[in-house]
Amino acid sequence: MITGRDELKQAYQDDQVAQRYVANRFETPLGSLLHRSQVRAVQDVIRANGIRQAIEIAPGPARVTVDVAGLLDGVTIVDSSLQMLGVAARRLEARGLRSKVRFVQGDAFNLPLLATSELVYSFRLIRHFERADRVRLYRSVHDVLAPGGRLIFDAVNEVVSAPLRARAAPGEYEHYDALLRPAEIEAELHDAGFALESLVGVQHRYPALQRCQILLGPRSPALARAVMAVIDRTGGEPLEWVVVCRRA
């Protein structure tokens, strides 16, 4: 399992990892459900608050920015991996969005000098660190947010994920993920100068979604997506949250 900051950074320097990232993780019916939920949450914050400028940290191949940049005047994406930034540039170019985006190689723990922004979003990053490093990341983001600006990221629900991981085969979970409860999220954000605004649940009733992926996904991805969407709307404990918080 990849647990350290340097190990995590190294894992995304490989060209093939960068090229395969979206296909491997977010093009299956289950992955696309997660992607759509995360994008919708970011779009909702942008629209509700009239946000025009944003920063994405650790964008990978611009998976989220490809679908939200059209709502913004400009986006700065910051990643430690030049390979990921190259893939991101090509994907944004293909969608006619490259001119809206500034590409910066940098470390999330020590962000380069950036103009303050109304919004920072980051997925598949903060969750991979222990609490002390998560708070360091929040504080790093705090420095590039305008007063009242918002941070959006993802967090894993301990109630759902812990039993799944207890039954998992060795090596099934490649990266460390912090398993949290709402009170813990709120407390650590408070320690870093943020006020929690909302937790948007994604992938509700995950065991049922997973069975649908296994049974229907290989035969009919479209049907699997439709069934998963219905299951997800029934609610219950989510596998993850999209966390929305405001710089206090």
mmCIF file of N, CA and C in Angstrom, residues 130-179:
data_model
loop_
_atom_site.group_PDB
_atom_site.id
_atom_site.type_symbol
_atom_site.label_atom_id
_atom_site.label_comp_id
_atom_site.label_asym_id
_atom_site.label_seq_id
_atom_site.Cartn_x
_atom_site.Cartn_y
_atom_site.Cartn_z
ATOM 1 N N GLU A 130 -2.444 11.101 6.402
ATOM 2 C CA GLU A 130 -2.816 11.087 7.811
ATOM 3 C C GLU A 130 -3.252 12.499 8.230
ATOM 4 N N ARG A 131 -3.867 12.586 9.413
ATOM 5 C CA ARG A 131 -4.499 13.835 9.832
ATOM 6 C C ARG A 131 -3.542 15.025 9.815
ATOM 7 N N ALA A 132 -2.340 14.871 10.343
ATOM 8 C CA ALA A 132 -1.415 16.009 10.417
ATOM 9 C C ALA A 132 -1.120 16.557 9.026
ATOM 10 N N ASP A 133 -0.923 15.671 8.066
ATOM 11 C CA ASP A 133 -0.663 16.127 6.700
ATOM 12 C C ASP A 133 -1.927 16.679 6.039
ATOM 13 N N ARG A 134 -3.082 16.125 6.393
ATOM 14 C CA ARG A 134 -4.325 16.703 5.846
ATOM 15 C C ARG A 134 -4.474 18.151 6.306
ATOM 16 N N VAL A 135 -4.223 18.403 7.569
ATOM 17 C CA VAL A 135 -4.331 19.775 8.081
ATOM 18 C C VAL A 135 -3.319 20.678 7.396
ATOM 19 N N ARG A 136 -2.117 20.168 7.131
ATOM 20 C CA ARG A 136 -1.121 20.960 6.395
ATOM 21 C C ARG A 136 -1.624 21.308 4.998
ATOM 22 N N LEU A 137 -2.286 20.361 4.349
ATOM 23 C CA LEU A 137 -2.838 20.626 3.021
ATOM 24 C C LEU A 137 -3.948 21.672 3.077
ATOM 25 N N TYR A 138 -4.839 21.554 4.063
ATOM 26 C CA TYR A 138 -5.895 22.557 4.213
ATOM 27 C C TYR A 138 -5.287 23.948 4.391
ATOM 28 N N ARG A 139 -4.260 24.037 5.210
ATOM 29 C CA ARG A 139 -3.641 25.346 5.472
ATOM 30 C C ARG A 139 -2.933 25.882 4.238
ATOM 31 N N SER A 140 -2.344 24.998 3.453
ATOM 32 C CA SER A 140 -1.731 25.422 2.197
ATOM 33 C C SER A 140 -2.781 26.004 1.259
ATOM 34 N N VAL A 141 -3.935 25.339 1.183
ATOM 35 C CA VAL A 141 -5.040 25.835 0.360
ATOM 36 C C VAL A 141 -5.566 27.162 0.922
ATOM 37 N N HIS A 142 -5.646 27.262 2.234
ATOM 38 C CA HIS A 142 -6.143 28.479 2.885
ATOM 39 C C HIS A 142 -5.392 29.706 2.378
ATOM 40 N N ASP A 143 -4.091 29.546 2.126
ATOM 41 C CA ASP A 143 -3.256 30.675 1.710
ATOM 42 C C ASP A 143 -3.564 31.173 0.303
ATOM 43 N N VAL A 144 -4.189 30.343 -0.537
ATOM 44 C CA VAL A 144 -4.472 30.786 -1.905
ATOM 45 C C VAL A 144 -5.961 31.054 -2.129
ATOM 46 N N LEU A 145 -6.747 30.974 -1.058
ATOM 47 C CA LEU A 145 -8.175 31.264 -1.159
ATOM 48 C C LEU A 145 -8.463 32.684 -0.688
ATOM 49 N N ALA A 146 -9.336 33.358 -1.409
ATOM 50 C CA ALA A 146 -9.820 34.660 -0.951
ATOM 51 C C ALA A 146 -10.691 34.465 0.287
ATOM 52 N N PRO A 147 -10.795 35.467 1.158
ATOM 53 C CA PRO A 147 -11.692 35.344 2.314
ATOM 54 C C PRO A 147 -13.101 34.943 1.862
ATOM 55 N N GLY A 148 -13.664 33.932 2.522
ATOM 56 C CA GLY A 148 -14.967 33.421 2.133
ATOM 57 C C GLY A 148 -14.934 32.448 0.969
ATOM 58 N N GLY A 149 -13.728 32.218 0.401
ATOM 59 C CA GLY A 149 -13.593 31.282 -0.699
ATOM 60 C C GLY A 149 -13.829 29.851 -0.244
ATOM 61 N N ARG A 150 -14.079 28.986 -1.198
ATOM 62 C CA ARG A 150 -14.472 27.610 -0.867
ATOM 63 C C ARG A 150 -13.451 26.577 -1.343
ATOM 64 N N LEU A 151 -13.341 25.533 -0.534
ATOM 65 C CA LEU A 151 -12.545 24.355 -0.857
ATOM 66 C C LEU A 151 -13.495 23.177 -1.004
ATOM 67 N N ILE A 152 -13.304 22.393 -2.078
ATOM 68 C CA ILE A 152 -14.101 21.185 -2.316
ATOM 69 C C ILE A 152 -13.135 20.014 -2.473
ATOM 70 N N PHE A 153 -13.412 18.925 -1.775
ATOM 71 C CA PHE A 153 -12.574 17.733 -1.880
ATOM 72 C C PHE A 153 -13.411 16.512 -1.519
ATOM 73 N N ASP A 154 -12.804 15.329 -1.609
ATOM 74 C CA ASP A 154 -13.529 14.099 -1.304
ATOM 75 C C ASP A 154 -13.001 13.453 -0.025
ATOM 76 N N ALA A 155 -13.900 12.788 0.693
ATOM 77 C CA ALA A 155 -13.538 12.072 1.916
ATOM 78 C C ALA A 155 -14.272 10.748 1.946
ATOM 79 N N VAL A 156 -13.641 9.739 2.552
ATOM 80 C CA VAL A 156 -14.179 8.382 2.578
ATOM 81 C C VAL A 156 -14.923 8.139 3.886
ATOM 82 N N ASN A 157 -16.109 7.579 3.785
ATOM 83 C CA ASN A 157 -16.974 7.321 4.935
ATOM 84 C C ASN A 157 -16.536 6.034 5.645
ATOM 85 N N GLU A 158 -16.089 6.179 6.883
ATOM 86 C CA GLU A 158 -15.621 5.023 7.642
ATOM 87 C C GLU A 158 -16.707 3.965 7.824
ATOM 88 N N VAL A 159 -17.947 4.393 8.032
ATOM 89 C CA VAL A 159 -19.041 3.462 8.328
ATOM 90 C C VAL A 159 -19.216 2.446 7.208
ATOM 91 N N VAL A 160 -19.096 2.898 5.964
ATOM 92 C CA VAL A 160 -19.274 2.001 4.819
ATOM 93 C C VAL A 160 -17.960 1.335 4.414
ATOM 94 N N SER A 161 -16.879 2.099 4.401
ATOM 95 C CA SER A 161 -15.636 1.591 3.828
ATOM 96 C C SER A 161 -14.890 0.629 4.739
ATOM 97 N N ALA A 162 -14.916 0.831 6.039
ATOM 98 C CA ALA A 162 -14.139 -0.029 6.937
ATOM 99 C C ALA A 162 -14.521 -1.506 6.804
ATOM 100 N N PRO A 163 -15.816 -1.862 6.799
ATOM 101 C CA PRO A 163 -16.157 -3.284 6.621
ATOM 102 C C PRO A 163 -15.725 -3.848 5.266
ATOM 103 N N LEU A 164 -15.812 -3.031 4.218
ATOM 104 C CA LEU A 164 -15.378 -3.487 2.899
ATOM 105 C C LEU A 164 -13.883 -3.781 2.885
ATOM 106 N N ARG A 165 -13.126 -2.921 3.510
ATOM 107 C CA ARG A 165 -11.670 -3.097 3.522
ATOM 108 C C ARG A 165 -11.248 -4.254 4.420
ATOM 109 N N ALA A 166 -12.015 -4.497 5.462
ATOM 110 C CA ALA A 166 -11.697 -5.621 6.338
ATOM 111 C C ALA A 166 -11.821 -6.951 5.598
ATOM 112 N N ARG A 167 -12.698 -6.996 4.594
ATOM 113 C CA ARG A 167 -12.908 -8.228 3.822
ATOM 114 C C ARG A 167 -12.088 -8.262 2.531
ATOM 115 N N ALA A 168 -11.362 -7.202 2.232
ATOM 116 C CA ALA A 168 -10.660 -7.098 0.954
ATOM 117 C C ALA A 168 -9.464 -8.041 0.883
ATOM 118 N N ALA A 169 -9.130 -8.463 -0.326
ATOM 119 C CA ALA A 169 -7.940 -9.275 -0.547
ATOM 120 C C ALA A 169 -6.691 -8.422 -0.354
ATOM 121 N N PRO A 170 -5.580 -9.034 0.041
ATOM 122 C CA PRO A 170 -4.329 -8.279 0.204
ATOM 123 C C PRO A 170 -3.977 -7.525 -1.080
ATOM 124 N N GLY A 171 -3.633 -6.250 -0.943
ATOM 125 C CA GLY A 171 -3.239 -5.439 -2.080
ATOM 126 C C GLY A 171 -4.377 -4.865 -2.890
ATOM 127 N N GLU A 172 -5.619 -5.139 -2.490
ATOM 128 C CA GLU A 172 -6.757 -4.633 -3.266
ATOM 129 C C GLU A 172 -6.828 -3.116 -3.224
ATOM 130 N N TYR A 173 -6.489 -2.537 -2.081
ATOM 131 C CA TYR A 173 -6.478 -1.073 -1.958
ATOM 132 C C TYR A 173 -5.028 -0.610 -2.058
ATOM 133 N N GLU A 174 -4.698 -0.028 -3.198
ATOM 134 C CA GLU A 174 -3.311 0.315 -3.497
ATOM 135 C C GLU A 174 -2.806 1.482 -2.651
ATOM 136 N N HIS A 175 -3.667 2.469 -2.432
ATOM 137 C CA HIS A 175 -3.270 3.669 -1.692
ATOM 138 C C HIS A 175 -3.935 3.704 -0.320
ATOM 139 N N TYR A 176 -3.260 4.324 0.625
ATOM 140 C CA TYR A 176 -3.871 4.581 1.923
ATOM 141 C C TYR A 176 -5.005 5.584 1.744
ATOM 142 N N ASP A 177 -6.126 5.342 2.406
ATOM 143 C CA ASP A 177 -7.226 6.301 2.458
ATOM 144 C C ASP A 177 -7.611 6.519 3.913
ATOM 145 N N ALA A 178 -7.771 7.761 4.295
ATOM 146 C CA ALA A 178 -8.293 8.077 5.623
ATOM 147 C C ALA A 178 -9.779 7.748 5.657
ATOM 148 N N LEU A 179 -10.206 6.986 6.649
ATOM 149 C CA LEU A 179 -11.624 6.646 6.814
ATOM 150 C C LEU A 179 -12.170 7.512 7.930
#
